[in-house]
Short mmCIF file of C-alpha atoms in Angstrom, two decimals:
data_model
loop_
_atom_site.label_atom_id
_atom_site.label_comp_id
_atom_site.label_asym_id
_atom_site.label_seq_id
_atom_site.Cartn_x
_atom_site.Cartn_y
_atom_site.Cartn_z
CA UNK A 7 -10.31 -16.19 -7.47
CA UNK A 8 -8.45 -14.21 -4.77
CA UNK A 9 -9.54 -14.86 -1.24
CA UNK A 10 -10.52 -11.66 0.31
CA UNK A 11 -9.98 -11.44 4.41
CA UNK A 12 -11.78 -8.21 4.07
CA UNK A 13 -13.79 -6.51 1.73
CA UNK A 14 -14.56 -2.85 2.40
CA UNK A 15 -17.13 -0.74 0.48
CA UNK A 16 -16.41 3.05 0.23
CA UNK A 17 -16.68 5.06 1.80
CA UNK A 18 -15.45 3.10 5.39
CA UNK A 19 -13.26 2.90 7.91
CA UNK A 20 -11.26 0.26 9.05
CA UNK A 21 -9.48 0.20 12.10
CA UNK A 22 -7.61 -1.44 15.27
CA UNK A 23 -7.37 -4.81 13.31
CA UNK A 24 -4.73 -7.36 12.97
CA UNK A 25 -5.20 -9.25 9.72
CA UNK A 26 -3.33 -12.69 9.36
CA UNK A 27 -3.40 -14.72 5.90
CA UNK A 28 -1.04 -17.16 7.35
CA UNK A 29 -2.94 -20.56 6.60
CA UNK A 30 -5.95 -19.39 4.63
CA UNK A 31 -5.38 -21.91 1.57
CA UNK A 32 -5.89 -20.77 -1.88
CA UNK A 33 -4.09 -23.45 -4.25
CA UNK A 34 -2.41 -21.33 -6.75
CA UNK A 35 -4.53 -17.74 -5.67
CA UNK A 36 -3.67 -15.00 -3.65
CA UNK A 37 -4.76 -13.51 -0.72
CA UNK A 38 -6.09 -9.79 -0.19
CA UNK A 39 -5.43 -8.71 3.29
CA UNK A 40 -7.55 -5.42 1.93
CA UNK A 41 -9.81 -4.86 -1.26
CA UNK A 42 -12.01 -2.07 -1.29
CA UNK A 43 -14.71 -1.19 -3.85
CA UNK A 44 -17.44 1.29 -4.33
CA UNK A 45 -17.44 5.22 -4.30
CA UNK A 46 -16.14 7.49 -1.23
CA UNK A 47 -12.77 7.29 0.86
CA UNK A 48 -11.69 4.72 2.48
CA UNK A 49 -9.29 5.47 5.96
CA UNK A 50 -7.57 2.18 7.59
CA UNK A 51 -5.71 3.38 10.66
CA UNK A 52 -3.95 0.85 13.26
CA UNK A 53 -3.90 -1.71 11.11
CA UNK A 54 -1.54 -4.67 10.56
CA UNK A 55 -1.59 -6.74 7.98
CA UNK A 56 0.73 -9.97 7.55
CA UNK A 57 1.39 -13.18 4.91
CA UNK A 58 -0.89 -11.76 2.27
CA UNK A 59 -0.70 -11.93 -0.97
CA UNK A 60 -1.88 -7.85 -1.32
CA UNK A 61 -1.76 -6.02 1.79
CA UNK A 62 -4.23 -3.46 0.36
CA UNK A 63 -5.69 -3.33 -2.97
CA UNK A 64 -7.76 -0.48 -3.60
CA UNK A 65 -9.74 -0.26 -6.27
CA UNK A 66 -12.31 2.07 -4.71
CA UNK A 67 -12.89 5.40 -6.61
CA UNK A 68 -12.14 8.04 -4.08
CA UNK A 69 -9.09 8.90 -1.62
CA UNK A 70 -7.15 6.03 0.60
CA UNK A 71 -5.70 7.06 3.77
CA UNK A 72 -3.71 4.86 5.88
CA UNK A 73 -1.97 5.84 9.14
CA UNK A 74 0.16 4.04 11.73
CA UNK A 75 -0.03 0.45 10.51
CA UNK A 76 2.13 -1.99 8.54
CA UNK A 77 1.29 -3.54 5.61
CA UNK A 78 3.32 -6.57 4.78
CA UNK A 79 3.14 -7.69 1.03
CA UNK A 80 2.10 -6.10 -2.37
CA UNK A 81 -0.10 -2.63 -2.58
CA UNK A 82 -1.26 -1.87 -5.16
CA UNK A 83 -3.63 1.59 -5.59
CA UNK A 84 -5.83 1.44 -9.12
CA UNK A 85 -6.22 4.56 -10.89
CA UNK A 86 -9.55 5.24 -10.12
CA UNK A 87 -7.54 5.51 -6.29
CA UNK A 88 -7.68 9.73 -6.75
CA UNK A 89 -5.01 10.44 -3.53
CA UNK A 90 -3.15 8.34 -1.60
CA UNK A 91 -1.59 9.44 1.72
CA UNK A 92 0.04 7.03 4.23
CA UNK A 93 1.27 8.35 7.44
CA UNK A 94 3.29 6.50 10.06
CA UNK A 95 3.28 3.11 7.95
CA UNK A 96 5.94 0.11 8.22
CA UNK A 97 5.75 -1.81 4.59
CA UNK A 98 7.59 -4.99 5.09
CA UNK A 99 8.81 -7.60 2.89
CA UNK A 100 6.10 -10.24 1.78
CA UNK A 101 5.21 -12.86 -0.97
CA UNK A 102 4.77 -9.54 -3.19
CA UNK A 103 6.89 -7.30 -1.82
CA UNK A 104 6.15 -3.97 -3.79
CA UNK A 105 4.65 -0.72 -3.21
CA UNK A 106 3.11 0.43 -6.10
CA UNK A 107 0.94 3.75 -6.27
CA UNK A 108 -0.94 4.62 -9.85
CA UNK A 109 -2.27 8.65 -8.82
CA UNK A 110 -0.98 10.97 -6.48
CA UNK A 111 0.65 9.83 -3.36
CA UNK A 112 2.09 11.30 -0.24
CA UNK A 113 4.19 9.07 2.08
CA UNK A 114 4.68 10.77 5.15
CA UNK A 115 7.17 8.83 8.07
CA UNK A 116 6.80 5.77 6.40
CA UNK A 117 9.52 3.11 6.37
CA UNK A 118 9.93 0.83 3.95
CA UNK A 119 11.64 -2.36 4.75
CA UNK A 120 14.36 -4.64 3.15
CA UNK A 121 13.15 -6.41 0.00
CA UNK A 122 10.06 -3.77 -0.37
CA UNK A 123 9.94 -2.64 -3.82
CA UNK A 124 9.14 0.85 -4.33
CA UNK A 125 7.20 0.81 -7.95
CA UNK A 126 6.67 3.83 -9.81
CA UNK A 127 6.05 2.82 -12.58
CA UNK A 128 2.30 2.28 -13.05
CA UNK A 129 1.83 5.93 -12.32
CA UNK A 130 -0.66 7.80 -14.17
CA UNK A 131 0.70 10.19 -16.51
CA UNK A 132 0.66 13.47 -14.05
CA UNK A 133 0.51 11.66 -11.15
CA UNK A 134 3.04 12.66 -8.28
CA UNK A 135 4.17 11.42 -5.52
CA UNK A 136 5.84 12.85 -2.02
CA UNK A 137 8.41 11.02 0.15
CA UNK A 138 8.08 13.25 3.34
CA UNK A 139 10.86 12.03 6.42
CA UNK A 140 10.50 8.16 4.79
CA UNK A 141 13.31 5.84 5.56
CA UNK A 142 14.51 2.29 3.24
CA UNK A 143 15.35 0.27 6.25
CA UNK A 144 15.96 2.56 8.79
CA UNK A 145 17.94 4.84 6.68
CA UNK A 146 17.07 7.99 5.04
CA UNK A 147 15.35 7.63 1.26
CA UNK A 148 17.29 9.41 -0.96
CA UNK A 149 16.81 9.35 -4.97
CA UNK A 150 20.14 6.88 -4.79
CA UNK A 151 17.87 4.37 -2.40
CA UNK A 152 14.89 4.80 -3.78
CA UNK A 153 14.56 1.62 -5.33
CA UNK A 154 12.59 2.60 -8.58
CA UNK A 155 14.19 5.25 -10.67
CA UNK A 156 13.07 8.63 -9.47
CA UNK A 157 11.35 10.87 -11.90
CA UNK A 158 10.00 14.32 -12.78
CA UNK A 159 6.96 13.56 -10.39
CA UNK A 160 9.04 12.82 -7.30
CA UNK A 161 9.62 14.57 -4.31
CA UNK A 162 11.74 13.55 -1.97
CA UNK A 163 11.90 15.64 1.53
#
């Protein structure tokens, strides 16, 4: 019962889009900026996505790739998501404000803004994930910002 702006089958790629939920009416149902489906990897580059329920929710089997775009509002990555890498992303604070990865993950220059939630724990057991140059705000993330309790499966560079 969640409206979905777009709905992309693996594999795909989705680019040089602005996605606005602002005014699409769902009574007491979200809205996915994002959902993908099928088999193969799905790559969303230059993307923006604003006053969605779910930025992105992938629940494609295959690998997710997202470079230089912001996401505002939840994301959420299924298990059957195998890798996740996003690369020059903003995540800013929405209706659902968290970022929350199931299988591996690699964050690289990402910044996560104030009131984003980073979620770890839905991660698959063995799952890891990489903070490479990401910032909370602006600042450095550190295992003292990072705003879920960093684990055994963290790296933070």
């Amino acid at each position: 019962n969640t409206a979905r702006l777009i709905e992309a089958t693996a594999p795909a790629t989705i680019s040089n889009l602005t996605i606005d939920g602002k005014g699409v009416y769902t009574d007491k149902f979200g809205i996915r900026g994002i959902y993908t489906i099928g088999t193969g990897d799905i790559k969303i580059e230059n993307v923006e996505i604003y006053n969605c329920t779910y930025a992105i929710n992938a629940c494609h089997t295959g690998d997710l790739v997202v470079v230089n775009s912001t996401l505002q509002g939840w994301n959420s990555y299924a298990g059957s998501v195998a890798n996740n890498r996003f690369e020059n992303v903003k995540f800013i604070d929405g209706e659902f404000h968290n970022f929350r990865p199931y299988n591996n993950t690699v964050c690289k220059n990402c910044d996560f803004g104030e009131g984003v939630v980073i979620d770890l724990s839905c991660m698959v057991d063995g799952a890891t994930i990489t903070f490479d140059q990401c910032t909370v705000n602006g600042v450095a993330l550190t295992a003292a910002n990072l705003s879920d309790a960093a684990g055994k499966n963290v790296t933070i560079k």
